[in-house]
Short mmCIF file of C-alpha atoms in Angstrom, two decimals:
data_model
loop_
_atom_site.label_atom_id
_atom_site.label_comp_id
_atom_site.label_asym_id
_atom_site.label_seq_id
_atom_site.Cartn_x
_atom_site.Cartn_y
_atom_site.Cartn_z
CA UNK A 1 -159.31 100.74 5.82
CA UNK A 2 -160.75 103.48 8.05
CA UNK A 3 -159.05 104.86 11.07
CA UNK A 4 -155.56 103.70 10.23
CA UNK A 5 -152.39 105.74 10.12
CA UNK A 6 -148.82 104.49 10.04
CA UNK A 7 -145.26 105.63 10.55
CA UNK A 8 -142.16 103.92 9.17
CA UNK A 9 -138.51 104.32 10.05
CA UNK A 10 -136.05 102.46 7.83
CA UNK A 11 -132.40 101.89 8.50
CA UNK A 12 -129.99 100.54 5.91
CA UNK A 13 -126.34 99.90 6.61
CA UNK A 14 -123.82 98.29 4.27
CA UNK A 15 -120.17 97.45 4.59
CA UNK A 16 -117.96 95.87 1.96
CA UNK A 17 -114.78 93.84 2.31
CA UNK A 18 -112.69 93.25 -0.80
CA UNK A 19 -109.78 90.94 -1.49
CA UNK A 20 -106.28 92.13 -2.33
CA UNK A 21 -105.87 94.42 -5.33
CA UNK A 22 -105.91 91.72 -7.99
CA UNK A 23 -108.08 91.26 -11.04
CA UNK A 24 -110.71 90.00 -10.96
CA UNK A 25 -111.71 90.91 -7.41
CA UNK A 26 -114.02 88.73 -5.30
CA UNK A 27 -116.37 90.86 -3.21
CA UNK A 28 -117.90 89.95 0.14
CA UNK A 29 -120.57 92.43 1.23
CA UNK A 30 -122.50 92.58 4.51
CA UNK A 31 -125.70 94.58 4.89
CA UNK A 32 -128.40 95.17 7.46
CA UNK A 33 -131.92 96.54 7.11
CA UNK A 34 -134.76 97.33 9.52
CA UNK A 35 -138.32 98.69 9.25
CA UNK A 36 -139.86 99.87 12.52
CA UNK A 37 -143.47 101.06 12.42
CA UNK A 38 -146.49 102.10 14.42
CA UNK A 39 -150.05 101.58 13.14
CA UNK A 40 -153.07 103.04 14.93
CA UNK A 41 -156.38 101.33 14.18
CA UNK A 42 -159.49 102.77 15.84
CA UNK A 43 -161.26 99.45 15.23
CA UNK A 44 -158.92 97.92 17.85
CA UNK A 45 -158.58 94.48 16.20
CA UNK A 46 -158.40 91.37 18.37
CA UNK A 47 -154.86 90.50 19.54
CA UNK A 48 -153.62 93.74 17.94
CA UNK A 49 -153.50 92.00 14.55
CA UNK A 50 -154.98 93.52 11.42
CA UNK A 51 -157.10 91.42 9.00
CA UNK A 52 -155.44 88.21 7.74
CA UNK A 53 -155.14 89.44 4.14
CA UNK A 54 -152.59 92.06 5.32
CA UNK A 55 -149.10 90.52 5.21
CA UNK A 56 -146.90 93.51 6.07
CA UNK A 57 -147.22 96.11 8.86
CA UNK A 58 -150.02 93.99 10.31
CA UNK A 59 -149.58 94.72 14.04
CA UNK A 60 -151.92 97.45 15.31
CA UNK A 61 -151.71 99.92 18.18
CA UNK A 62 -148.13 99.03 19.08
CA UNK A 63 -144.59 99.76 17.94
CA UNK A 64 -143.37 96.77 15.95
CA UNK A 65 -140.65 95.51 13.63
CA UNK A 66 -141.93 94.74 10.15
CA UNK A 67 -138.67 93.43 8.69
CA UNK A 68 -135.21 93.19 10.18
CA UNK A 69 -132.52 91.34 8.25
CA UNK A 70 -128.81 90.72 8.04
CA UNK A 71 -127.34 89.69 4.68
CA UNK A 72 -124.03 88.41 3.33
CA UNK A 73 -123.39 88.44 -0.43
CA UNK A 74 -120.36 86.98 -2.19
CA UNK A 75 -119.59 87.60 -5.87
CA UNK A 76 -116.86 86.70 -8.32
CA UNK A 77 -116.98 86.84 -12.13
CA UNK A 78 -118.25 83.23 -12.22
CA UNK A 79 -119.84 82.65 -8.82
CA UNK A 80 -122.39 84.40 -6.64
CA UNK A 81 -124.08 83.55 -3.35
CA UNK A 82 -126.49 85.24 -0.95
CA UNK A 83 -127.57 84.44 2.61
CA UNK A 84 -130.03 86.66 4.51
CA UNK A 85 -131.65 85.94 7.87
CA UNK A 86 -134.71 87.94 8.91
CA UNK A 87 -137.45 88.39 11.48
CA UNK A 88 -140.47 90.66 12.02
CA UNK A 89 -144.17 91.01 11.14
CA UNK A 90 -143.57 90.30 7.46
CA UNK A 91 -141.68 87.07 8.15
CA UNK A 92 -144.26 85.86 10.68
CA UNK A 93 -147.16 86.40 8.27
CA UNK A 94 -145.66 85.34 4.95
CA UNK A 95 -143.60 82.35 6.10
CA UNK A 96 -146.08 80.96 8.62
CA UNK A 97 -146.43 77.73 6.60
CA UNK A 98 -142.69 77.02 6.62
CA UNK A 99 -141.14 74.70 9.20
CA UNK A 100 -138.71 75.53 12.01
CA UNK A 101 -135.76 77.82 11.36
CA UNK A 102 -136.53 77.84 7.63
CA UNK A 103 -139.11 80.55 8.27
CA UNK A 104 -136.27 82.95 9.16
CA UNK A 105 -134.57 82.56 5.76
CA UNK A 106 -135.13 85.62 3.62
CA UNK A 107 -132.61 84.54 0.96
CA UNK A 108 -130.27 81.56 0.61
CA UNK A 109 -128.98 80.87 -2.90
CA UNK A 110 -125.87 80.18 -4.95
CA UNK A 111 -125.27 80.66 -8.67
CA UNK A 112 -122.64 79.79 -11.27
CA UNK A 113 -121.97 81.41 -14.62
CA UNK A 114 -122.23 78.62 -17.18
CA UNK A 115 -121.04 80.49 -20.26
CA UNK A 116 -117.71 82.17 -20.80
CA UNK A 117 -119.00 84.32 -23.64
CA UNK A 118 -122.49 85.34 -22.51
CA UNK A 119 -124.11 86.44 -19.26
CA UNK A 120 -125.86 83.12 -18.57
CA UNK A 121 -126.31 82.01 -14.95
CA UNK A 122 -127.72 78.97 -13.18
CA UNK A 123 -128.91 79.71 -9.63
CA UNK A 124 -130.48 77.48 -6.96
CA UNK A 125 -131.96 78.11 -3.53
CA UNK A 126 -134.37 80.63 -1.99
CA UNK A 127 -134.94 83.89 -3.88
CA UNK A 128 -137.12 86.95 -3.87
CA UNK A 129 -140.03 86.41 -6.24
CA UNK A 130 -139.78 86.97 -9.98
CA UNK A 131 -143.39 88.25 -9.90
CA UNK A 132 -144.40 91.86 -9.30
CA UNK A 133 -142.82 95.30 -8.91
CA UNK A 134 -143.17 95.46 -5.10
CA UNK A 135 -140.95 93.61 -2.64
CA UNK A 136 -140.76 92.93 1.09
CA UNK A 137 -138.14 95.69 1.44
CA UNK A 138 -139.92 98.98 1.94
CA UNK A 139 -137.12 101.23 0.71
CA UNK A 140 -137.45 99.64 -2.74
CA UNK A 141 -141.21 100.35 -2.96
CA UNK A 142 -142.98 103.60 -3.71
CA UNK A 143 -145.73 103.02 -1.13
CA UNK A 144 -145.36 102.17 2.54
CA UNK A 145 -148.22 99.66 2.42
CA UNK A 146 -148.20 96.91 -0.20
CA UNK A 147 -150.90 96.58 -2.86
CA UNK A 148 -153.51 93.81 -2.76
CA UNK A 149 -151.94 92.72 -6.05
CA UNK A 150 -148.59 92.18 -4.28
CA UNK A 151 -150.05 90.53 -1.18
CA UNK A 152 -151.90 87.98 -3.32
CA UNK A 153 -148.84 86.94 -5.35
CA UNK A 154 -145.53 85.46 -4.13
CA UNK A 155 -142.96 87.57 -2.29
CA UNK A 156 -140.43 84.72 -2.33
CA UNK A 157 -139.81 81.37 -4.04
CA UNK A 158 -137.38 78.45 -4.05
CA UNK A 159 -136.01 76.24 -6.78
CA UNK A 160 -133.64 76.48 -9.72
CA UNK A 161 -133.53 79.22 -12.35
CA UNK A 162 -131.65 79.88 -15.56
CA UNK A 163 -131.13 83.57 -16.38
CA UNK A 164 -129.73 85.28 -19.46
CA UNK A 165 -128.99 89.01 -19.67
CA UNK A 166 -127.92 90.67 -22.91
CA UNK A 167 -124.61 92.56 -23.07
CA UNK A 168 -126.41 95.93 -23.18
CA UNK A 169 -128.60 94.83 -20.21
CA UNK A 170 -131.79 95.73 -22.06
CA UNK A 171 -133.19 92.18 -22.00
CA UNK A 172 -133.44 89.67 -19.16
CA UNK A 173 -134.84 86.19 -19.84
CA UNK A 174 -135.36 83.65 -17.07
CA UNK A 175 -136.90 80.18 -16.70
CA UNK A 176 -137.53 78.49 -13.34
CA UNK A 177 -138.42 75.14 -11.78
CA UNK A 178 -140.03 75.97 -8.41
CA UNK A 179 -141.23 74.23 -5.26
CA UNK A 180 -144.60 75.96 -5.42
CA UNK A 181 -146.47 79.22 -5.01
CA UNK A 182 -144.54 81.16 -2.34
CA UNK A 183 -143.00 78.07 -0.77
CA UNK A 184 -139.56 77.07 0.43
CA UNK A 185 -140.62 73.44 0.83
CA UNK A 186 -143.27 71.74 -1.29
CA UNK A 187 -146.67 71.17 0.26
CA UNK A 188 -146.92 67.80 2.00
CA UNK A 189 -148.09 65.16 -0.45
CA UNK A 190 -147.14 67.24 -3.50
CA UNK A 191 -144.85 65.48 -6.00
CA UNK A 192 -145.14 67.96 -8.88
CA UNK A 193 -142.80 70.88 -9.58
CA UNK A 194 -144.07 74.28 -10.62
CA UNK A 195 -142.65 76.43 -13.40
CA UNK A 196 -142.05 80.13 -13.90
CA UNK A 197 -140.82 82.50 -16.58
CA UNK A 198 -139.74 86.13 -16.68
CA UNK A 199 -139.06 88.51 -19.55
CA UNK A 200 -137.84 92.02 -18.72
CA UNK A 201 -137.12 94.71 -21.31
CA UNK A 202 -135.56 98.13 -20.67
CA UNK A 203 -135.74 100.12 -23.93
CA UNK A 204 -134.41 103.23 -22.14
CA UNK A 205 -133.23 104.33 -18.72
CA UNK A 206 -136.73 105.58 -17.90
CA UNK A 207 -138.81 102.59 -19.01
CA UNK A 208 -138.97 99.00 -17.72
CA UNK A 209 -141.45 96.42 -19.04
CA UNK A 210 -141.86 93.05 -17.32
CA UNK A 211 -143.84 89.87 -18.03
CA UNK A 212 -143.80 87.05 -15.45
CA UNK A 213 -145.72 83.77 -15.29
CA UNK A 214 -146.39 80.81 -12.98
CA UNK A 215 -147.77 77.36 -13.82
CA UNK A 216 -148.19 74.60 -11.28
CA UNK A 217 -150.10 72.82 -8.55
CA UNK A 218 -149.54 74.05 -5.00
CA UNK A 219 -151.62 71.40 -3.21
CA UNK A 220 -151.22 67.69 -2.34
CA UNK A 221 -151.55 65.30 -5.29
CA UNK A 222 -154.83 63.96 -3.85
CA UNK A 223 -156.54 67.32 -4.46
CA UNK A 224 -154.34 68.58 -7.30
CA UNK A 225 -155.56 71.82 -8.87
CA UNK A 226 -153.51 73.48 -11.57
CA UNK A 227 -152.91 77.22 -11.29
CA UNK A 228 -152.04 79.52 -14.22
CA UNK A 229 -150.94 83.04 -13.42
CA UNK A 230 -149.53 86.00 -15.32
CA UNK A 231 -148.19 89.33 -14.11
CA UNK A 232 -147.37 92.32 -16.31
CA UNK A 233 -146.12 95.73 -15.26
CA UNK A 234 -144.46 98.81 -16.69
CA UNK A 235 -142.31 101.34 -14.82
CA UNK A 236 -142.18 104.80 -16.43
CA UNK A 237 -140.07 107.76 -15.34
CA UNK A 238 -142.16 110.45 -17.02
CA UNK A 239 -139.90 113.31 -15.89
CA UNK A 240 -137.26 114.00 -13.26
CA UNK A 241 -140.04 114.41 -10.67
CA UNK A 242 -142.91 112.23 -11.90
CA UNK A 243 -143.04 108.46 -12.25
CA UNK A 244 -145.80 105.94 -12.97
CA UNK A 245 -146.28 102.21 -12.52
CA UNK A 246 -148.95 100.28 -14.40
CA UNK A 247 -149.61 96.66 -13.50
CA UNK A 248 -152.07 93.88 -14.20
CA UNK A 249 -152.35 90.39 -12.69
CA UNK A 250 -154.57 87.63 -14.04
CA UNK A 251 -154.89 84.06 -12.82
CA UNK A 252 -157.03 80.96 -12.94
CA UNK A 253 -157.10 77.70 -11.00
CA UNK A 254 -159.09 74.48 -11.34
CA UNK A 255 -162.11 74.36 -9.04
CA UNK A 256 -161.34 70.74 -8.23
CA UNK A 257 -159.02 67.94 -9.34
CA UNK A 258 -159.61 66.93 -12.97
CA UNK A 259 -162.21 69.67 -13.49
CA UNK A 260 -162.39 71.87 -16.57
CA UNK A 261 -164.13 74.59 -14.51
CA UNK A 262 -161.87 77.38 -13.30
CA UNK A 263 -161.80 80.08 -10.65
CA UNK A 264 -160.62 83.37 -12.17
CA UNK A 265 -159.16 86.52 -10.62
CA UNK A 266 -157.53 89.70 -11.87
CA UNK A 267 -156.14 92.92 -10.45
CA UNK A 268 -155.08 96.14 -12.23
CA UNK A 269 -153.04 98.76 -10.37
CA UNK A 270 -151.75 102.28 -11.04
CA UNK A 271 -149.20 104.12 -8.90
CA UNK A 272 -148.13 107.72 -9.44
CA UNK A 273 -145.07 109.14 -7.71
CA UNK A 274 -144.36 112.85 -7.36
CA UNK A 275 -140.97 114.07 -6.14
CA UNK A 276 -140.49 117.57 -4.72
CA UNK A 277 -137.46 119.80 -4.92
CA UNK A 278 -136.49 118.90 -1.32
CA UNK A 279 -136.14 115.20 -2.19
CA UNK A 280 -139.37 114.06 -0.55
CA UNK A 281 -141.91 112.02 -2.48
CA UNK A 282 -145.63 111.31 -2.48
CA UNK A 283 -146.88 108.08 -4.03
CA UNK A 284 -150.59 107.48 -4.69
CA UNK A 285 -151.94 104.05 -5.59
CA UNK A 286 -155.24 103.04 -7.19
CA UNK A 287 -156.18 99.39 -7.58
CA UNK A 288 -159.23 97.28 -8.27
#
């Protein structure tokens, strides 16, 4: 968009408390994270809010907090749990449909290891999304702004998931029963669960391939419309200073309840990252 520039300051602090020196060791970790930004928009949008399809860094002509969170994580060999509370522009925009204090939950989940011989876990609660290579946390993304591809697919989800990781950590397989498309609670009047899958393969330290899917209805039963969505991306570290991300989303949804006619959408994206010798980086994104 024309006439827009932005500045981001990120702060990340972590402290870890461990139990006595016994094996195995439970770990309780506390972390904090903040993104403070300023966006100047010469169009001077009404109420200092950028267009409604922008879900991060959407306050204009003011200094604002995009995401501020505090997180506690507890892990043992057979149990894991996460609780993160958050506020900011991102939370206000993405969780606007959630009720009450729920809209301040960034993560809230617990998992148990259900196999003594393999890395098989059953987790339940609120999670970051299994779809896409970008997240709400800016330090984990190559670009400051998020792609249209990311903003039009879930950043978070809730439900139950079963995850298997191979011993060499090259393969991750996951299946999910979800409450909907980027929802903590199901839509009012909706009695149908949604489903998701994820397959991630890391053939080498410099390559990650991911395939994620979503199937379900995210509307009340009275106007039920099935949605089918697939996300694929590849992360490639081409050299010590050059990286590339290739992604493609494709989806379709019934035009109306019981209809065989579908609305279709798709979005390819390419991001190139160039790192200099002084540890700074430039990331350039092209999307359609």
